[in-house]
PDB file of C-alpha atoms in Angstrom:
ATOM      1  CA  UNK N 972       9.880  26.522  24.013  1.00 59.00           C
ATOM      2  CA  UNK N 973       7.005  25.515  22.587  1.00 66.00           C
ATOM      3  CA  UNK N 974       6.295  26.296  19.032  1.00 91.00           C
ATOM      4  CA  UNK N 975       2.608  26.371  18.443  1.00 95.00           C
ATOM      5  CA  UNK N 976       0.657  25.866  22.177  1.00 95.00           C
ATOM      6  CA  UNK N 977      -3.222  25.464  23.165  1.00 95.00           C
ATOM      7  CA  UNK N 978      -4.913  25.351  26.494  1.00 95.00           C
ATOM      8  CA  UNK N 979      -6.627  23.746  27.904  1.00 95.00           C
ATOM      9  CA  UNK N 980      -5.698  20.350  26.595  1.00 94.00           C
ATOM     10  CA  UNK N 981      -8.591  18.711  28.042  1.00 95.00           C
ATOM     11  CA  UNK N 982     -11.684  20.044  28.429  1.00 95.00           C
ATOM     12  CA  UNK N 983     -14.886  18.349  29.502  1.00 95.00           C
ATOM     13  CA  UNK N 984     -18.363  20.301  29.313  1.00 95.00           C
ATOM     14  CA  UNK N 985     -22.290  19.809  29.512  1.00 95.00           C
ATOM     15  CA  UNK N 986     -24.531  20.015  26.372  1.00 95.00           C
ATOM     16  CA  UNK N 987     -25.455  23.826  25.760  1.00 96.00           C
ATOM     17  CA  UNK N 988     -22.261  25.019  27.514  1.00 96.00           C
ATOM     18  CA  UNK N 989     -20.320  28.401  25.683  1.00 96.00           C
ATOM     19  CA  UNK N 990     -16.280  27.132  25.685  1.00 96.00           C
ATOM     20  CA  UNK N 991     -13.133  28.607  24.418  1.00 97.00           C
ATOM     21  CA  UNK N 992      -9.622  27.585  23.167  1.00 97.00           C
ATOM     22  CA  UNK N 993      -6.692  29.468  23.008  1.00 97.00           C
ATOM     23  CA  UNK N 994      -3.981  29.194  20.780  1.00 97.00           C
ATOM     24  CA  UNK N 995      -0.701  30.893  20.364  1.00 97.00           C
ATOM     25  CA  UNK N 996       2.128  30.636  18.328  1.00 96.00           C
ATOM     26  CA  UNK N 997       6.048  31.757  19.242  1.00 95.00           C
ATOM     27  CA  UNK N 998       7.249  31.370  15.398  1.00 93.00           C
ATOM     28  CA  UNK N 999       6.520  34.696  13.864  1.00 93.00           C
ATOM     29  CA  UNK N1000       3.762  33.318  11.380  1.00 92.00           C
ATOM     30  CA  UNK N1001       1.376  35.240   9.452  1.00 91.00           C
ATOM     31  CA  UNK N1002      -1.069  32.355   9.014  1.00 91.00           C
ATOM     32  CA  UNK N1003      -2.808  30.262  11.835  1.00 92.00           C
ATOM     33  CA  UNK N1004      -5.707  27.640  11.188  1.00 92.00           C
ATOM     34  CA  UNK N1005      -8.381  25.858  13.312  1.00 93.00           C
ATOM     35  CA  UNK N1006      -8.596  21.843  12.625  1.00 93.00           C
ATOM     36  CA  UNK N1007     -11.154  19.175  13.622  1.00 93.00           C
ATOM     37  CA  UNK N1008     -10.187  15.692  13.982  1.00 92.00           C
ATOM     38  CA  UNK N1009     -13.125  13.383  14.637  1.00 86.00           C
ATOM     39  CA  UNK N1010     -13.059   9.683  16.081  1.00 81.00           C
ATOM     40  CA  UNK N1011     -12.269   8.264  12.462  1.00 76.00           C
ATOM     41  CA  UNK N1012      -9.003  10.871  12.369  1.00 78.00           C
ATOM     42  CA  UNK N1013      -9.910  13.045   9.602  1.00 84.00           C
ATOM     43  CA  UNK N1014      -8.279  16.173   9.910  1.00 88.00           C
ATOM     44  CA  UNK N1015     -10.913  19.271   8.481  1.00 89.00           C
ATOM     45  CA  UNK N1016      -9.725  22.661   8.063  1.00 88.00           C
ATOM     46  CA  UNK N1017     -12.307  24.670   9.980  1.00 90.00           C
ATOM     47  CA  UNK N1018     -10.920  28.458   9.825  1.00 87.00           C
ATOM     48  CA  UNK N1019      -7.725  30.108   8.578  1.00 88.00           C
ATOM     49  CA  UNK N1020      -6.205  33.321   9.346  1.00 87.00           C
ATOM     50  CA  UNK N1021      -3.709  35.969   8.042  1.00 85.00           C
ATOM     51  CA  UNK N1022      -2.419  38.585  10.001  1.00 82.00           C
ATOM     52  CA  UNK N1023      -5.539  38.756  12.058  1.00 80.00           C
ATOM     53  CA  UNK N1024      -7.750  38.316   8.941  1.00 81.00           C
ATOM     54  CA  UNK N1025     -10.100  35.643   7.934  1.00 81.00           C
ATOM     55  CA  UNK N1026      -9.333  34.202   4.968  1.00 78.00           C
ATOM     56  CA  UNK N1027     -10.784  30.341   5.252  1.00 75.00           C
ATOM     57  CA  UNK N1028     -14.389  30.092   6.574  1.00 74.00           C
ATOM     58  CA  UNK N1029     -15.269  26.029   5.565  1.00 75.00           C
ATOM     59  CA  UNK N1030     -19.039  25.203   6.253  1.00 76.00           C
ATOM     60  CA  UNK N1031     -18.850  25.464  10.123  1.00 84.00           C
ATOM     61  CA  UNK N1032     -22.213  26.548  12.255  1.00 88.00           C
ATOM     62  CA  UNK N1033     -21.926  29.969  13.237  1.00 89.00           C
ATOM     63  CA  UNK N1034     -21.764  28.615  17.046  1.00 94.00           C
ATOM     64  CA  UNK N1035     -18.011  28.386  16.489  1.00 93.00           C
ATOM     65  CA  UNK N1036     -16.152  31.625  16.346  1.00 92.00           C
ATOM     66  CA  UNK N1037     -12.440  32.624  15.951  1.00 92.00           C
ATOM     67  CA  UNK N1038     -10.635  35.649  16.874  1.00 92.00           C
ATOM     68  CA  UNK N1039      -7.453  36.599  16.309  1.00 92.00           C
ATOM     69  CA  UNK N1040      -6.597  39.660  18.769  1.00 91.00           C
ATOM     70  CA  UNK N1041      -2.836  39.888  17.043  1.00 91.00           C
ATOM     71  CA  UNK N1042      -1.063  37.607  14.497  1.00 89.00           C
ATOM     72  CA  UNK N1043       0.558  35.019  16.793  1.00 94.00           C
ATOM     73  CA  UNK N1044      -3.129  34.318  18.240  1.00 95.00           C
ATOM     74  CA  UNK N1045      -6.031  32.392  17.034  1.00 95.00           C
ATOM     75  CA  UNK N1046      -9.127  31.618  19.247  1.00 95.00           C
ATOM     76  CA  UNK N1047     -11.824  29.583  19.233  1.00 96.00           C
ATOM     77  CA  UNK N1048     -15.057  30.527  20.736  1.00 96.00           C
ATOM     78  CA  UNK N1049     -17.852  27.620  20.342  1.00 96.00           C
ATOM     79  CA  UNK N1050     -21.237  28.611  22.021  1.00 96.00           C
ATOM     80  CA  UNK N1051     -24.311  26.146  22.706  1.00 96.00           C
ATOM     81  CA  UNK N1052     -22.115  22.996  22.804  1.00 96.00           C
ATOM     82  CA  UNK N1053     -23.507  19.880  21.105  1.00 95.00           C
ATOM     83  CA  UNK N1054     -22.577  16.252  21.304  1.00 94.00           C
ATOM     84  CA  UNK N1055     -21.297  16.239  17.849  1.00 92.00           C
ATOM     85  CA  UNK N1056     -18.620  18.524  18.683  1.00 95.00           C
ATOM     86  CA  UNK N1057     -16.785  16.079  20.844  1.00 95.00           C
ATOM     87  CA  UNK N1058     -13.362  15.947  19.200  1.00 94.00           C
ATOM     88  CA  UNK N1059      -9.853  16.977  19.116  1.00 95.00           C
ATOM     89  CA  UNK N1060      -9.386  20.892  17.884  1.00 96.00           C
ATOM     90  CA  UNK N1061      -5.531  20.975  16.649  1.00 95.00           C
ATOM     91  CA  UNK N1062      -4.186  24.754  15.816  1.00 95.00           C
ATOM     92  CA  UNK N1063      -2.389  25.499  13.450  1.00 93.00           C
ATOM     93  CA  UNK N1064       0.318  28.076  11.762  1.00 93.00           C
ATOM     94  CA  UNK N1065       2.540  28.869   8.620  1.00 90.00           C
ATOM     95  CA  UNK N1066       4.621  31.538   7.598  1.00 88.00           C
ATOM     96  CA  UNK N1067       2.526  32.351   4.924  1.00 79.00           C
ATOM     97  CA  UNK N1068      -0.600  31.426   3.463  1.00 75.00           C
ATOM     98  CA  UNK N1069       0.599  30.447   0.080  1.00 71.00           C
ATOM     99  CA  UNK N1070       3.898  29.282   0.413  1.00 63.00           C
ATOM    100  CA  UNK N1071       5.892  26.292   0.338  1.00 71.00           C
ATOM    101  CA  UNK N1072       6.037  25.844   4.146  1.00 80.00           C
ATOM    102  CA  UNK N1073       4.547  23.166   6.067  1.00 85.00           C
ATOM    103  CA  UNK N1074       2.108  24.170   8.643  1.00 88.00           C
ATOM    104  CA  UNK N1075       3.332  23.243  12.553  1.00 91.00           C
ATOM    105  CA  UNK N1076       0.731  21.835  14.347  1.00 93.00           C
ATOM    106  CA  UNK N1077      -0.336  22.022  18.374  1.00 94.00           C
ATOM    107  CA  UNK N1078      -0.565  19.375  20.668  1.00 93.00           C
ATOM    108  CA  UNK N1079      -4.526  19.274  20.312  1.00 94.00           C
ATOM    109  CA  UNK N1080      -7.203  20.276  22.549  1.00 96.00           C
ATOM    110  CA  UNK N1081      -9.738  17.055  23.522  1.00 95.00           C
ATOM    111  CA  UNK N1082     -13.508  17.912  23.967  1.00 96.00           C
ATOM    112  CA  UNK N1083     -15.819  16.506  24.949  1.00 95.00           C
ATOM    113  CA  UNK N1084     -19.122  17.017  25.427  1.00 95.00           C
ATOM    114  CA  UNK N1085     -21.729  14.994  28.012  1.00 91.00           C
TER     115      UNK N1085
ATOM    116  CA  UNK V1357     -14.282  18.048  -3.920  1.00 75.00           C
ATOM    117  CA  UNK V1358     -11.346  16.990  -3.034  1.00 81.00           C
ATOM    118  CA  UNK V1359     -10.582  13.256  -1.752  1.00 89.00           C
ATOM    119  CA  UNK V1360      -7.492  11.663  -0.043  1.00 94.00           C
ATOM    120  CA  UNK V1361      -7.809   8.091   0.586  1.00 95.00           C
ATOM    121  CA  UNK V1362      -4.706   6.561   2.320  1.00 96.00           C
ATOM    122  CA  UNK V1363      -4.208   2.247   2.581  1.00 96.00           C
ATOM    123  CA  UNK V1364      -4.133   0.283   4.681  1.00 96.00           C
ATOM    124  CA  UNK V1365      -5.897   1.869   7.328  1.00 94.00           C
ATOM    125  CA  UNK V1366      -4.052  -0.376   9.899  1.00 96.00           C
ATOM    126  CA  UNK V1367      -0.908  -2.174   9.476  1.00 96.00           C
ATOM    127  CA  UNK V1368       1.431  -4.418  12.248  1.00 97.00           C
ATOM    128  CA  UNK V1369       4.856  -5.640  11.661  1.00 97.00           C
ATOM    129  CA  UNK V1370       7.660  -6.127  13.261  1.00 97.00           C
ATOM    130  CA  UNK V1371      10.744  -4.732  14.015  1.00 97.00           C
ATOM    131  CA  UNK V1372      13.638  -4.481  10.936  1.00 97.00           C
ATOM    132  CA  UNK V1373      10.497  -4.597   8.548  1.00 97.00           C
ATOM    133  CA  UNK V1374      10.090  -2.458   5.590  1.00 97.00           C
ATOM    134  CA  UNK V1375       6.625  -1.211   4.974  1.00 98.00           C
ATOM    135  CA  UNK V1376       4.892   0.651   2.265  1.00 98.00           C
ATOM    136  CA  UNK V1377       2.381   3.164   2.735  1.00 98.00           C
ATOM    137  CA  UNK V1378      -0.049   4.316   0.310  1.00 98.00           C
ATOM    138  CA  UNK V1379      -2.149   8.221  -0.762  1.00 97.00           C
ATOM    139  CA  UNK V1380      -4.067   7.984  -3.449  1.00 97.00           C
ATOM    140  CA  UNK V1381      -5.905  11.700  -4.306  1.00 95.00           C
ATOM    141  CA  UNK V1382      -8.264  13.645  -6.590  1.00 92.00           C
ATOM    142  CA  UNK V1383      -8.155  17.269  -6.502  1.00 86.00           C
ATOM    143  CA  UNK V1384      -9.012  20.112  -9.299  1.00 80.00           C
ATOM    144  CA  UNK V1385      -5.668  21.648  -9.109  1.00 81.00           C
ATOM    145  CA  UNK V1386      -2.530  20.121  -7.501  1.00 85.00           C
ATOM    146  CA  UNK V1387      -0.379  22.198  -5.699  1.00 84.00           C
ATOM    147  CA  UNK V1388       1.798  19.778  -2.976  1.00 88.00           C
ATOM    148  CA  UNK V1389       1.345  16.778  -1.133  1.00 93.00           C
ATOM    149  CA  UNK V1390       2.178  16.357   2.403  1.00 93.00           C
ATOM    150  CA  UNK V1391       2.990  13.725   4.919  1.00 95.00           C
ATOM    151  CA  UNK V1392       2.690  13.979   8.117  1.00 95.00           C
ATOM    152  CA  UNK V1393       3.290  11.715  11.485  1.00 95.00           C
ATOM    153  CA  UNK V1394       0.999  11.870  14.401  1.00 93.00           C
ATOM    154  CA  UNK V1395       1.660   9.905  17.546  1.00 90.00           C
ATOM    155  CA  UNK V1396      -0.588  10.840  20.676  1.00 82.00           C
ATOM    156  CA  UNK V1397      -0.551  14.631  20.180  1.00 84.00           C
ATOM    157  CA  UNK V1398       0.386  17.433  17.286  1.00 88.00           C
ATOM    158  CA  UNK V1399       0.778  16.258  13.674  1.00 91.00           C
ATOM    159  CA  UNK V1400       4.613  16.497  12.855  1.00 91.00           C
ATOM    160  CA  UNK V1401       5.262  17.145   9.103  1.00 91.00           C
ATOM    161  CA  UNK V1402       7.473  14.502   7.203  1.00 94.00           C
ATOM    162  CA  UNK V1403       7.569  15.828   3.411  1.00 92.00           C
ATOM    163  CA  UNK V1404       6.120  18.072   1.205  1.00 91.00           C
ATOM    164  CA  UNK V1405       6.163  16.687  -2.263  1.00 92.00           C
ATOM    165  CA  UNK V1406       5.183  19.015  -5.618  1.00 89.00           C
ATOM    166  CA  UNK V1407       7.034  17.241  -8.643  1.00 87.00           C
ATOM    167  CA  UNK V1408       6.732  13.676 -10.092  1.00 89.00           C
ATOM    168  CA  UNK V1409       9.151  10.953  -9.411  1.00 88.00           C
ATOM    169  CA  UNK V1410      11.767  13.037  -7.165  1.00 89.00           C
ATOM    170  CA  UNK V1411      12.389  11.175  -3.839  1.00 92.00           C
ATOM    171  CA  UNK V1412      12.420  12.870  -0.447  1.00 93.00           C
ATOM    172  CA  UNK V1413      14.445  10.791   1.792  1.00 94.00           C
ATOM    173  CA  UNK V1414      15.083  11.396   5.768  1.00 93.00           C
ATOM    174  CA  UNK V1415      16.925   8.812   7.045  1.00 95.00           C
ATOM    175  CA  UNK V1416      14.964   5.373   7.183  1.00 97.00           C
ATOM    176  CA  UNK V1417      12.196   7.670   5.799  1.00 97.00           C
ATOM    177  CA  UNK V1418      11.293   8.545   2.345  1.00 97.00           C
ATOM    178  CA  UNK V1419       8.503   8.872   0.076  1.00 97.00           C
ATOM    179  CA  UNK V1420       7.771   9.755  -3.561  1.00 96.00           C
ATOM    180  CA  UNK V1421       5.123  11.454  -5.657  1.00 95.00           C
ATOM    181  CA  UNK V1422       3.357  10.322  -9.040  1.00 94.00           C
ATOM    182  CA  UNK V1423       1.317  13.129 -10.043  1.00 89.00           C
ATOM    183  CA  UNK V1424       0.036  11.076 -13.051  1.00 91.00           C
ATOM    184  CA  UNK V1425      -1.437   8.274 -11.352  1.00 91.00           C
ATOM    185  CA  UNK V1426      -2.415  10.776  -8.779  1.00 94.00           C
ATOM    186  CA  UNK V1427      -0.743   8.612  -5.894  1.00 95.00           C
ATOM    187  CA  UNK V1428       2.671   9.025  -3.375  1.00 97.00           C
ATOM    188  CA  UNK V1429       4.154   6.582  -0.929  1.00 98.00           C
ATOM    189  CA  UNK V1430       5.767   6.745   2.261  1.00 98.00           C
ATOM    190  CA  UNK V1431       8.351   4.125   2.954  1.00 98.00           C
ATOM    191  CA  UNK V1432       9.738   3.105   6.095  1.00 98.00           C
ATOM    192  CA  UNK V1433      12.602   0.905   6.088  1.00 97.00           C
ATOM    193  CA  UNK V1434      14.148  -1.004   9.337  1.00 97.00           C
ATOM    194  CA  UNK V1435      11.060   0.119  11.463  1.00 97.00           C
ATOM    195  CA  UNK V1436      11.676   0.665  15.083  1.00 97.00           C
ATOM    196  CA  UNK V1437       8.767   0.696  17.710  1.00 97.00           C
ATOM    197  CA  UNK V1438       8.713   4.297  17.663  1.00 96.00           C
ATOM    198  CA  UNK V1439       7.669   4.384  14.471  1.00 97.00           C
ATOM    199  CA  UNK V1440       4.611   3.511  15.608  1.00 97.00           C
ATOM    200  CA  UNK V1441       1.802   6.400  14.750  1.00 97.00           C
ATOM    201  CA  UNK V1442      -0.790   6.963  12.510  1.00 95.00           C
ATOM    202  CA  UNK V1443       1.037   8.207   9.274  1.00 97.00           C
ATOM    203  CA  UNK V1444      -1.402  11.113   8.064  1.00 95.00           C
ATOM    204  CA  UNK V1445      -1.350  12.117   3.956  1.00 96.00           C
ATOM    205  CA  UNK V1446      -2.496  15.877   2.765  1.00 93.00           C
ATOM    206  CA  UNK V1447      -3.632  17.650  -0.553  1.00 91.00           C
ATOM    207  CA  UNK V1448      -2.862  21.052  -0.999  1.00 85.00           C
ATOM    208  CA  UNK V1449      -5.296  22.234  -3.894  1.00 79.00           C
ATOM    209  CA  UNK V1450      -4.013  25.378  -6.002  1.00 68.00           C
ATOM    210  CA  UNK V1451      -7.378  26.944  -6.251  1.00 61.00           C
ATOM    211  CA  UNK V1452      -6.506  30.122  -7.824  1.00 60.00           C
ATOM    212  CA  UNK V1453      -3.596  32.359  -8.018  1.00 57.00           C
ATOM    213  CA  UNK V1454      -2.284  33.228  -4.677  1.00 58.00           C
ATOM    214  CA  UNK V1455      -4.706  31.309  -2.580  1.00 59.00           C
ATOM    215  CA  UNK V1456      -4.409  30.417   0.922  1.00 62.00           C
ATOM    216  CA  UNK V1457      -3.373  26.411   1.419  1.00 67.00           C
ATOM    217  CA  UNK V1458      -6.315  24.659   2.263  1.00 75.00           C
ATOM    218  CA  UNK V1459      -5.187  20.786   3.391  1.00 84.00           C
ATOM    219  CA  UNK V1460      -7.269  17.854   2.449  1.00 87.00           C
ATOM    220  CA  UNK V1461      -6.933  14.935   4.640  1.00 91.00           C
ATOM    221  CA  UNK V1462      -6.562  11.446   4.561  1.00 93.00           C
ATOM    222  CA  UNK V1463      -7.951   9.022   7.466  1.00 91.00           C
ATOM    223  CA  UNK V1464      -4.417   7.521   8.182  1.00 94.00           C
ATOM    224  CA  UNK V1465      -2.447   5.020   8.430  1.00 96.00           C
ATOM    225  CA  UNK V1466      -2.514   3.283  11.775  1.00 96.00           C
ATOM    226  CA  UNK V1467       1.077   1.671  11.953  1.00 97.00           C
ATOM    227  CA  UNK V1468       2.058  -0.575  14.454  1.00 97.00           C
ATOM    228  CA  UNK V1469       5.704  -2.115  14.870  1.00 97.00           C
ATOM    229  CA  UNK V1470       6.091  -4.854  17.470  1.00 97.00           C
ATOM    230  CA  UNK V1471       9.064  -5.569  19.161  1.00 94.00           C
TER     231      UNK V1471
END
């Protein structure tokens, strides 16, 4: 019973490619986030999400997309792949956005891009 | 903008050894500091720290916060090989009243623990 889950966890694409990752989560949170963790392990908030609205939008290009079709889901949509965004995508959630909860993380999704 | 810059970057010991890690931060406005463990996959939360000089403990774990010298530490006593990971530290900036967490990140610790 997983708690937060994304598919794929590999995924492997050419230059200029349009991808997508899916996330869910089974613990009834409000709140959901997209992370980036490049080779050096830095984790970067990308996107947040409350109840299906956007409420975190860091300095992203507009290639990369979310949607959140319902509260326990939070996709990413990245279009024109380029080398540069070869890393690990981690989802995710909270029970709240401002609260004293911990966010639960996925098990990562690992692009990369030839 | 907000920094997090975590030390050592790598560390090996071995088994039974203590070791100190250490999260040094500058941010605006404080709101928590977390610690996290990540071994191959998800990040798995450790403690979330908000006052000064209380100690979160879990088991051989345990870590405290000086909001002063803007710094925490995560110590792991008796390590065991599966403490191995890379120990990650987070800054959760207050920005303004009721805004949405928005994690800073250190690089990590890599910790090794040899048998």
């Amino acid at each position: 019973d997983t708690a937060v889950s994304q598919t794929p966890k590999y995924l492997v694409t050419q230059m200029g490619n349009d991808k997508s990752i899916k996330c869910e989560q089974n613990l009834g949170h409000d709140t959901m986030y997209w992370y980036k963790q490049d080779s050096k392990k830095f984790l970067k908030i990308m996107f947040s999400y409350n109840n299906k609205e956007l409420i975190i939008n860091e300095t992203v290009p507009n290639r990369f997309s979310p949607k959140s079709p319902d509260k326990a889901h939070l996709n990413l949509h990245i279009n024109s792949l380029e080398l540069g965004d070869s890393a690990v995508y981690f989802c995710a959630s909270s029970p709240d956005p401002t609260g004293d909860q911990p966010q639960h993380f996925g098990d990562g999704t690992r692009l990369s891009i030839l | 903008e907000d920094k997090v810059v975590q030390s050592p970057l790598s560390l090996v010991v071995h088994e039974g050894d203590t070791v100190t890690l250490n999260c040094s931060y500058e941010v605006t406005n404080f709101r928590s500091l977390l610690w996290y463990k990540q071994e191959k996959k998800a990040p798995t939360f450790l403690f979330m720290l908000t006052s000064s000089g209380i100690e979160k403990k879990s088991g051989r774990l345990s870590s405290i916060l000086d909001k002063k010298e803007l710094f925490s530490i995560l110590n792991i006593t008796a390590t065991q090989t599966g403490d191995s990971a890379v120990y990650l530290c987070a800054v959760d900036p207050h920005l303004f009243s009721g805004s949405a967490r928005q994690l800073t990140f250190g690089s990590g610790t890599q910790l090794t623990v040899l048998p």
